[in-house]
């Protein structure tokens, strides 16, 4: 192919042209500070609040429950840290395969003596052991609990049964924080029907801009800001709003919701096609997580059989113009490997590559990738 193939959409997605158009219009015409009370400021404030209403409508919540952030990491930190600080949380239950925005934050809070930390077991296929979660929740001796589990794992794509976890948390009077960074814009989520206390979102995962996201905070919970220094976001996040990013986020979520059904069908077909072609082209190949089952349709984590190019797989793919990401369970040099694959016990002598798809990928690109992988393994 004459053009590079981008299959690292779980890391970030290309911005949709319609989103760029919406952002450029604001950049050109709406330059006031949204906190200013004059006409220029009021116009920009209107843009921010319109975006908030759009996000709220698409999640079936009230605008007062949506707060814009710099992205998913800030939102995750805000949920965990403020739950401890303001809601009396004494224990956090999470898993060893969570994003580090959650896992490292929980570990830091434990190290400082702020909370007890319990890790729920993970099954061999990468799914959370919900029976073990029930057992942990049944122990009420450690005080008020926050459960923090992601909707879809960013490395292997496994999906969490959020409805069941929500029911468990309600049964045991626990708070539920769900990192939905990989699923917002990809699956419908009605927060009126499924009770979650906090969710985190990042716009660049669904063809929006980088550096902007939001946290949903249920009106059931009242917390203080994580970032102070201003009255922005209704006194919940200090700092001048990223207006262009916020407008882009809302437009990207609108587009993602509008096209969701067709996008799911098209990308699911692409993932299934790649699985089929990989199994035909590379003997001994396997897949990490539950790739053919309850799994995110945009993510495929592939485990290649041991070979002389295992340690250089990503480099060789990059030379061929193919962008993907690693998931090696081994540790070499500055690469400490994947904590997710290590938890699953994936062999360190295999090359593990995450291919992740977007609506802009094609079968022609998959065919090219398969051709190059076949060449590398012959």
Short mmCIF file of C-alpha atoms in Angstrom, two decimals:
data_model
loop_
_atom_site.label_atom_id
_atom_site.label_comp_id
_atom_site.label_asym_id
_atom_site.label_seq_id
_atom_site.Cartn_x
_atom_site.Cartn_y
_atom_site.Cartn_z
CA UNK A 1 0.00 0.00 0.00
CA UNK A 2 1.11 3.56 -0.64
CA UNK A 3 -0.37 4.91 2.58
CA UNK A 4 0.39 3.82 6.16
CA UNK A 5 -2.08 1.57 7.96
CA UNK A 6 -3.21 2.86 11.34
CA UNK A 7 -4.44 0.10 13.68
CA UNK A 8 -3.82 1.75 17.05
CA UNK A 9 -7.25 3.30 17.59
CA UNK A 10 -7.48 2.15 21.20
CA UNK A 11 -4.61 4.58 21.86
CA UNK A 12 -6.23 7.40 19.93
CA UNK A 13 -8.49 7.84 16.93
CA UNK A 14 -8.28 10.21 13.95
CA UNK A 15 -10.46 13.29 14.37
CA UNK A 16 -13.64 13.14 12.33
CA UNK A 17 -13.76 15.88 9.63
CA UNK A 18 -17.16 17.01 10.95
CA UNK A 19 -15.59 17.51 14.38
CA UNK A 20 -12.74 19.55 12.93
CA UNK A 21 -15.27 21.73 11.12
CA UNK A 22 -17.18 22.39 14.35
CA UNK A 23 -14.01 23.21 16.27
CA UNK A 24 -12.59 25.51 13.60
CA UNK A 25 -15.81 27.52 13.53
CA UNK A 26 -15.48 28.19 17.27
CA UNK A 27 -11.76 28.94 17.00
CA UNK A 28 -12.43 31.56 14.34
CA UNK A 29 -15.49 33.25 15.77
CA UNK A 30 -15.88 32.51 19.49
CA UNK A 31 -12.69 33.59 21.24
CA UNK A 32 -14.04 35.13 24.43
CA UNK A 33 -13.39 33.73 27.89
CA UNK A 34 -16.50 31.79 28.99
CA UNK A 35 -16.17 33.25 32.49
CA UNK A 36 -16.39 36.84 31.21
CA UNK A 37 -19.75 38.55 31.62
CA UNK A 38 -19.60 40.62 28.42
CA UNK A 39 -21.15 39.58 25.10
CA UNK A 40 -18.07 37.78 23.80
CA UNK A 41 -17.81 35.74 27.00
CA UNK A 42 -21.52 34.96 27.11
CA UNK A 43 -21.44 33.65 23.55
CA UNK A 44 -18.65 31.21 24.40
CA UNK A 45 -20.40 30.20 27.64
CA UNK A 46 -23.39 29.29 25.50
CA UNK A 47 -21.21 26.98 23.39
CA UNK A 48 -19.93 25.19 26.50
CA UNK A 49 -23.39 24.74 27.98
CA UNK A 50 -24.81 23.53 24.66
CA UNK A 51 -22.08 20.89 24.60
CA UNK A 52 -22.88 19.88 28.18
CA UNK A 53 -26.56 19.48 27.31
CA UNK A 54 -25.65 17.35 24.29
CA UNK A 55 -23.52 14.98 26.36
CA UNK A 56 -26.18 14.78 29.08
CA UNK A 57 -28.92 14.01 26.56
CA UNK A 58 -26.93 11.22 24.96
CA UNK A 59 -26.28 9.59 28.36
CA UNK A 60 -29.80 10.29 29.67
CA UNK A 61 -28.61 12.33 32.64
CA UNK A 62 -28.98 15.97 33.68
CA UNK A 63 -26.45 18.60 32.53
CA UNK A 64 -25.61 19.29 36.18
CA UNK A 65 -24.02 15.82 36.37
CA UNK A 66 -21.49 16.42 33.56
CA UNK A 67 -18.15 18.13 34.27
CA UNK A 68 -15.55 18.64 31.56
CA UNK A 69 -11.97 17.57 32.28
CA UNK A 70 -8.65 17.21 30.48
CA UNK A 71 -9.45 13.56 29.74
CA UNK A 72 -10.02 10.14 31.24
CA UNK A 73 -7.03 10.12 33.59
CA UNK A 74 -8.15 13.26 35.39
CA UNK A 75 -11.70 11.96 35.59
CA UNK A 76 -10.55 8.65 37.08
CA UNK A 77 -8.37 10.46 39.62
CA UNK A 78 -11.21 12.77 40.55
CA UNK A 79 -13.62 9.89 41.15
CA UNK A 80 -11.24 7.92 43.35
CA UNK A 81 -9.56 10.72 45.28
CA UNK A 82 -12.71 12.73 45.92
CA UNK A 83 -14.68 9.66 46.97
CA UNK A 84 -12.12 9.09 49.69
CA UNK A 85 -11.87 12.75 50.65
CA UNK A 86 -15.56 13.68 50.57
CA UNK A 87 -17.72 10.55 50.61
CA UNK A 88 -16.04 8.61 53.40
CA UNK A 89 -14.77 5.75 51.27
CA UNK A 90 -12.53 3.46 53.36
CA UNK A 91 -12.00 0.67 50.85
CA UNK A 92 -11.48 0.50 47.09
CA UNK A 93 -12.14 -2.70 45.17
CA UNK A 94 -10.58 -2.78 41.73
CA UNK A 95 -8.77 -5.32 39.54
CA UNK A 96 -5.12 -5.91 38.64
CA UNK A 97 -5.89 -5.27 34.95
CA UNK A 98 -7.33 -1.76 35.29
CA UNK A 99 -5.84 1.24 33.50
CA UNK A 100 -3.02 2.73 35.55
CA UNK A 101 -5.06 5.91 36.02
CA UNK A 102 -7.16 3.82 38.40
CA UNK A 103 -4.70 1.20 39.59
CA UNK A 104 -1.84 3.55 40.46
CA UNK A 105 -4.20 6.02 42.11
CA UNK A 106 -5.73 3.30 44.28
CA UNK A 107 -2.29 1.97 45.19
CA UNK A 108 -1.13 5.46 46.18
CA UNK A 109 -4.19 5.99 48.37
CA UNK A 110 -3.51 2.65 50.06
CA UNK A 111 0.17 3.47 50.56
CA UNK A 112 -0.77 6.73 52.28
CA UNK A 113 -3.09 4.86 54.60
CA UNK A 114 -6.23 6.46 53.22
CA UNK A 115 -7.96 3.23 52.12
CA UNK A 116 -7.78 -0.52 52.18
CA UNK A 117 -7.29 -1.91 48.68
CA UNK A 118 -8.77 -5.22 47.56
CA UNK A 119 -8.12 -6.68 44.11
CA UNK A 120 -10.83 -8.81 42.60
CA UNK A 121 -9.64 -11.95 40.84
CA UNK A 122 -9.42 -12.16 37.06
CA UNK A 123 -10.34 -15.33 35.20
CA UNK A 124 -7.91 -16.92 32.69
CA UNK A 125 -9.88 -15.46 29.79
CA UNK A 126 -9.47 -11.95 31.21
CA UNK A 127 -12.98 -11.50 32.59
CA UNK A 128 -13.56 -10.23 36.11
CA UNK A 129 -14.53 -12.95 38.59
CA UNK A 130 -17.89 -11.53 39.64
CA UNK A 131 -18.43 -14.26 42.23
CA UNK A 132 -15.24 -13.10 43.94
CA UNK A 133 -16.47 -9.50 43.69
CA UNK A 134 -19.69 -10.53 45.43
CA UNK A 135 -17.64 -12.18 48.17
CA UNK A 136 -15.52 -9.06 48.66
CA UNK A 137 -18.59 -6.83 48.80
CA UNK A 138 -20.20 -9.11 51.38
CA UNK A 139 -17.40 -8.26 53.82
CA UNK A 140 -18.61 -4.99 55.31
CA UNK A 141 -15.96 -4.83 58.04
CA UNK A 142 -13.76 -2.43 56.07
CA UNK A 143 -16.30 0.36 55.86
CA UNK A 144 -17.73 2.27 52.93
CA UNK A 145 -16.56 0.83 49.61
CA UNK A 146 -15.94 2.14 46.11
CA UNK A 147 -15.83 -0.43 43.30
CA UNK A 148 -13.77 0.79 40.34
CA UNK A 149 -13.92 -1.48 37.27
CA UNK A 150 -13.57 -0.49 33.64
CA UNK A 151 -16.33 -1.17 31.10
CA UNK A 152 -13.86 -2.53 28.54
CA UNK A 153 -10.22 -3.36 29.05
CA UNK A 154 -8.03 -1.13 26.90
CA UNK A 155 -5.50 -3.89 26.12
CA UNK A 156 -7.52 -7.07 25.59
CA UNK A 157 -10.98 -5.57 25.02
CA UNK A 158 -12.92 -7.73 27.51
CA UNK A 159 -16.30 -6.23 28.40
CA UNK A 160 -17.64 -5.96 31.94
CA UNK A 161 -21.25 -6.77 32.76
CA UNK A 162 -21.93 -3.29 34.12
CA UNK A 163 -25.58 -4.05 34.83
CA UNK A 164 -24.66 -6.91 37.14
CA UNK A 165 -21.87 -4.98 38.86
CA UNK A 166 -24.24 -2.05 39.36
CA UNK A 167 -26.82 -4.34 40.97
CA UNK A 168 -24.14 -5.82 43.26
CA UNK A 169 -23.00 -2.39 44.37
CA UNK A 170 -26.55 -1.26 45.11
CA UNK A 171 -27.20 -4.47 47.07
CA UNK A 172 -24.15 -3.85 49.27
CA UNK A 173 -24.45 -0.03 49.45
CA UNK A 174 -21.15 0.44 47.59
CA UNK A 175 -20.28 3.24 45.18
CA UNK A 176 -19.54 2.25 41.58
CA UNK A 177 -16.99 4.05 39.40
CA UNK A 178 -16.65 2.81 35.83
CA UNK A 179 -13.88 3.86 33.46
CA UNK A 180 -15.82 4.00 30.18
CA UNK A 181 -13.01 5.55 28.15
CA UNK A 182 -12.97 2.70 25.62
CA UNK A 183 -16.76 2.37 25.34
CA UNK A 184 -18.34 5.83 25.33
CA UNK A 185 -19.25 6.56 21.72
CA UNK A 186 -19.02 2.85 20.88
CA UNK A 187 -21.89 1.41 22.90
CA UNK A 188 -25.14 2.98 24.12
CA UNK A 189 -25.11 3.80 27.82
CA UNK A 190 -28.29 4.91 29.56
CA UNK A 191 -27.31 6.11 33.02
CA UNK A 192 -30.93 6.43 34.03
CA UNK A 193 -31.34 2.66 33.65
CA UNK A 194 -27.97 1.47 34.97
CA UNK A 195 -26.93 3.03 38.26
CA UNK A 196 -23.30 4.16 38.21
CA UNK A 197 -21.92 6.85 40.49
CA UNK A 198 -19.01 8.02 38.32
CA UNK A 199 -17.89 7.44 34.75
CA UNK A 200 -14.83 8.73 32.91
CA UNK A 201 -14.60 9.71 29.25
CA UNK A 202 -11.92 10.90 26.79
CA UNK A 203 -12.96 12.44 23.47
CA UNK A 204 -10.00 11.19 21.46
CA UNK A 205 -11.21 7.59 21.78
CA UNK A 206 -14.25 8.26 19.56
CA UNK A 207 -12.82 10.51 16.84
CA UNK A 208 -12.78 13.67 18.92
CA UNK A 209 -9.86 15.90 20.00
CA UNK A 210 -7.16 15.02 22.52
CA UNK A 211 -6.86 16.76 25.87
CA UNK A 212 -10.56 16.87 26.72
CA UNK A 213 -13.00 14.53 28.42
CA UNK A 214 -15.60 14.55 31.13
CA UNK A 215 -16.59 12.96 34.39
CA UNK A 216 -20.18 12.06 35.14
CA UNK A 217 -20.97 12.49 38.83
CA UNK A 218 -24.37 11.27 39.88
CA UNK A 219 -26.45 13.86 41.71
CA UNK A 220 -26.58 11.32 44.53
CA UNK A 221 -23.01 12.28 45.41
CA UNK A 222 -21.60 15.66 46.43
CA UNK A 223 -17.83 16.04 46.21
CA UNK A 224 -15.28 18.85 46.26
CA UNK A 225 -13.09 19.76 43.27
CA UNK A 226 -9.84 17.95 42.58
CA UNK A 227 -8.39 21.04 40.87
CA UNK A 228 -8.93 24.34 42.66
CA UNK A 229 -8.19 27.91 41.69
CA UNK A 230 -11.33 29.07 39.95
CA UNK A 231 -15.10 28.80 39.87
CA UNK A 232 -15.27 27.12 36.48
CA UNK A 233 -17.43 24.03 35.89
CA UNK A 234 -19.86 25.22 38.55
CA UNK A 235 -17.06 25.38 41.14
CA UNK A 236 -16.02 21.78 40.40
CA UNK A 237 -12.85 22.29 38.32
CA UNK A 238 -10.65 25.36 38.38
CA UNK A 239 -9.13 26.62 35.14
CA UNK A 240 -10.38 28.18 31.92
CA UNK A 241 -12.38 25.65 29.95
CA UNK A 242 -10.96 24.01 26.82
CA UNK A 243 -13.80 25.45 24.76
CA UNK A 244 -12.66 24.14 21.37
CA UNK A 245 -12.08 20.69 22.81
CA UNK A 246 -15.45 20.68 24.60
CA UNK A 247 -17.28 21.63 21.41
CA UNK A 248 -15.34 18.94 19.55
CA UNK A 249 -16.14 16.33 22.20
CA UNK A 250 -19.87 17.00 22.02
CA UNK A 251 -19.89 16.93 18.21
CA UNK A 252 -17.86 13.70 18.15
CA UNK A 253 -20.25 12.05 20.60
CA UNK A 254 -23.23 13.18 18.51
CA UNK A 255 -21.70 11.65 15.39
CA UNK A 256 -20.69 8.46 17.20
CA UNK A 257 -24.22 8.05 18.57
CA UNK A 258 -25.81 8.81 15.21
CA UNK A 259 -23.69 6.25 13.37
CA UNK A 260 -23.34 3.70 16.18
CA UNK A 261 -25.38 0.86 14.71
CA UNK A 262 -23.67 0.89 11.32
CA UNK A 263 -20.25 1.43 12.90
CA UNK A 264 -20.63 -1.56 15.22
CA UNK A 265 -21.62 -3.78 12.30
CA UNK A 266 -18.80 -2.62 10.03
CA UNK A 267 -15.98 -2.77 12.59
CA UNK A 268 -17.19 -6.06 14.06
CA UNK A 269 -17.05 -7.52 10.56
CA UNK A 270 -13.53 -6.15 10.13
CA UNK A 271 -12.36 -7.69 13.41
CA UNK A 272 -13.88 -11.08 12.56
CA UNK A 273 -12.25 -10.92 9.13
CA UNK A 274 -8.83 -10.24 10.64
CA UNK A 275 -9.23 -13.11 13.12
CA UNK A 276 -10.07 -15.48 10.26
CA UNK A 277 -7.18 -14.33 8.06
CA UNK A 278 -4.68 -14.42 10.94
CA UNK A 279 -5.61 -18.01 11.80
CA UNK A 280 -5.14 -18.97 8.14
CA UNK A 281 -1.84 -17.11 7.71
CA UNK A 282 0.07 -17.75 10.95
CA UNK A 283 0.08 -21.27 12.45
CA UNK A 284 0.19 -21.31 16.24
CA UNK A 285 -1.44 -17.92 16.63
CA UNK A 286 -3.76 -17.24 19.58
CA UNK A 287 -5.65 -14.32 21.05
CA UNK A 288 -5.38 -12.72 24.47
CA UNK A 289 -8.62 -12.20 26.34
CA UNK A 290 -12.04 -13.21 25.09
CA UNK A 291 -11.55 -12.06 21.50
CA UNK A 292 -14.38 -14.15 20.03
CA UNK A 293 -16.75 -13.67 22.94
CA UNK A 294 -17.73 -10.77 25.19
CA UNK A 295 -15.18 -8.33 23.86
CA UNK A 296 -14.89 -4.79 22.56
CA UNK A 297 -15.37 -4.86 18.78
CA UNK A 298 -12.59 -2.34 18.21
CA UNK A 299 -9.78 -4.30 19.94
CA UNK A 300 -7.93 -7.49 18.99
CA UNK A 301 -4.94 -8.57 21.09
CA UNK A 302 -2.91 -11.13 19.16
CA UNK A 303 -0.35 -13.55 20.57
CA UNK A 304 2.14 -14.69 17.93
CA UNK A 305 4.11 -17.94 18.23
CA UNK A 306 7.73 -17.62 19.35
CA UNK A 307 10.09 -16.67 16.54
CA UNK A 308 13.37 -14.88 15.88
CA UNK A 309 11.47 -11.61 15.30
CA UNK A 310 9.32 -11.73 18.44
CA UNK A 311 11.16 -8.93 20.23
CA UNK A 312 11.22 -6.80 17.06
CA UNK A 313 7.64 -7.35 15.93
CA UNK A 314 6.38 -3.79 16.43
CA UNK A 315 9.52 -2.35 14.89
CA UNK A 316 9.17 -4.57 11.82
CA UNK A 317 5.51 -3.65 11.45
CA UNK A 318 6.39 0.02 11.74
CA UNK A 319 8.94 -0.35 8.92
CA UNK A 320 6.13 -1.74 6.76
CA UNK A 321 3.97 1.29 7.56
CA UNK A 322 1.71 -0.50 10.04
CA UNK A 323 0.94 1.22 13.35
CA UNK A 324 -0.09 -1.04 16.23
CA UNK A 325 0.81 -1.26 19.90
CA UNK A 326 2.57 -3.77 22.11
CA UNK A 327 1.39 -5.94 24.92
CA UNK A 328 4.45 -7.97 25.79
CA UNK A 329 4.38 -9.71 29.12
CA UNK A 330 8.18 -9.74 29.25
CA UNK A 331 10.46 -7.00 30.47
CA UNK A 332 13.32 -5.75 28.38
CA UNK A 333 15.19 -2.48 28.70
CA UNK A 334 12.83 0.34 29.56
CA UNK A 335 9.82 -1.71 28.47
CA UNK A 336 8.40 -3.18 31.66
CA UNK A 337 5.75 -5.05 29.73
CA UNK A 338 2.01 -5.25 30.09
CA UNK A 339 0.56 -5.65 33.58
CA UNK A 340 -2.61 -6.98 31.96
CA UNK A 341 -0.90 -9.80 30.05
CA UNK A 342 1.30 -10.56 33.05
CA UNK A 343 -1.82 -11.01 35.16
CA UNK A 344 -3.23 -13.40 32.56
CA UNK A 345 0.02 -15.42 32.56
CA UNK A 346 0.77 -14.85 28.89
CA UNK A 347 4.10 -16.40 27.92
CA UNK A 348 6.99 -13.94 27.73
CA UNK A 349 8.48 -15.61 24.65
CA UNK A 350 5.54 -14.68 22.44
CA UNK A 351 5.08 -11.36 20.64
CA UNK A 352 1.79 -9.80 21.72
CA UNK A 353 0.34 -7.06 19.55
CA UNK A 354 -2.84 -5.06 20.00
CA UNK A 355 -4.56 -4.17 16.75
CA UNK A 356 -7.42 -1.73 17.23
CA UNK A 357 -9.86 -0.49 14.62
CA UNK A 358 -11.95 2.55 13.73
CA UNK A 359 -14.60 3.37 11.15
CA UNK A 360 -11.85 4.59 8.83
CA UNK A 361 -10.17 1.17 8.46
CA UNK A 362 -10.80 -1.08 5.45
CA UNK A 363 -10.48 -4.74 4.43
CA UNK A 364 -7.77 -3.70 2.00
CA UNK A 365 -5.70 -2.52 4.95
CA UNK A 366 -6.31 -5.77 6.82
CA UNK A 367 -5.22 -7.75 3.76
CA UNK A 368 -2.00 -5.75 3.62
CA UNK A 369 -1.29 -6.37 7.32
CA UNK A 370 -1.95 -10.10 6.92
CA UNK A 371 0.39 -10.24 3.92
CA UNK A 372 3.20 -8.61 5.88
CA UNK A 373 2.64 -10.81 8.93
CA UNK A 374 2.76 -13.89 6.72
CA UNK A 375 6.07 -12.73 5.28
CA UNK A 376 7.48 -12.12 8.77
CA UNK A 377 6.56 -15.63 9.90
CA UNK A 378 7.88 -17.60 6.93
#
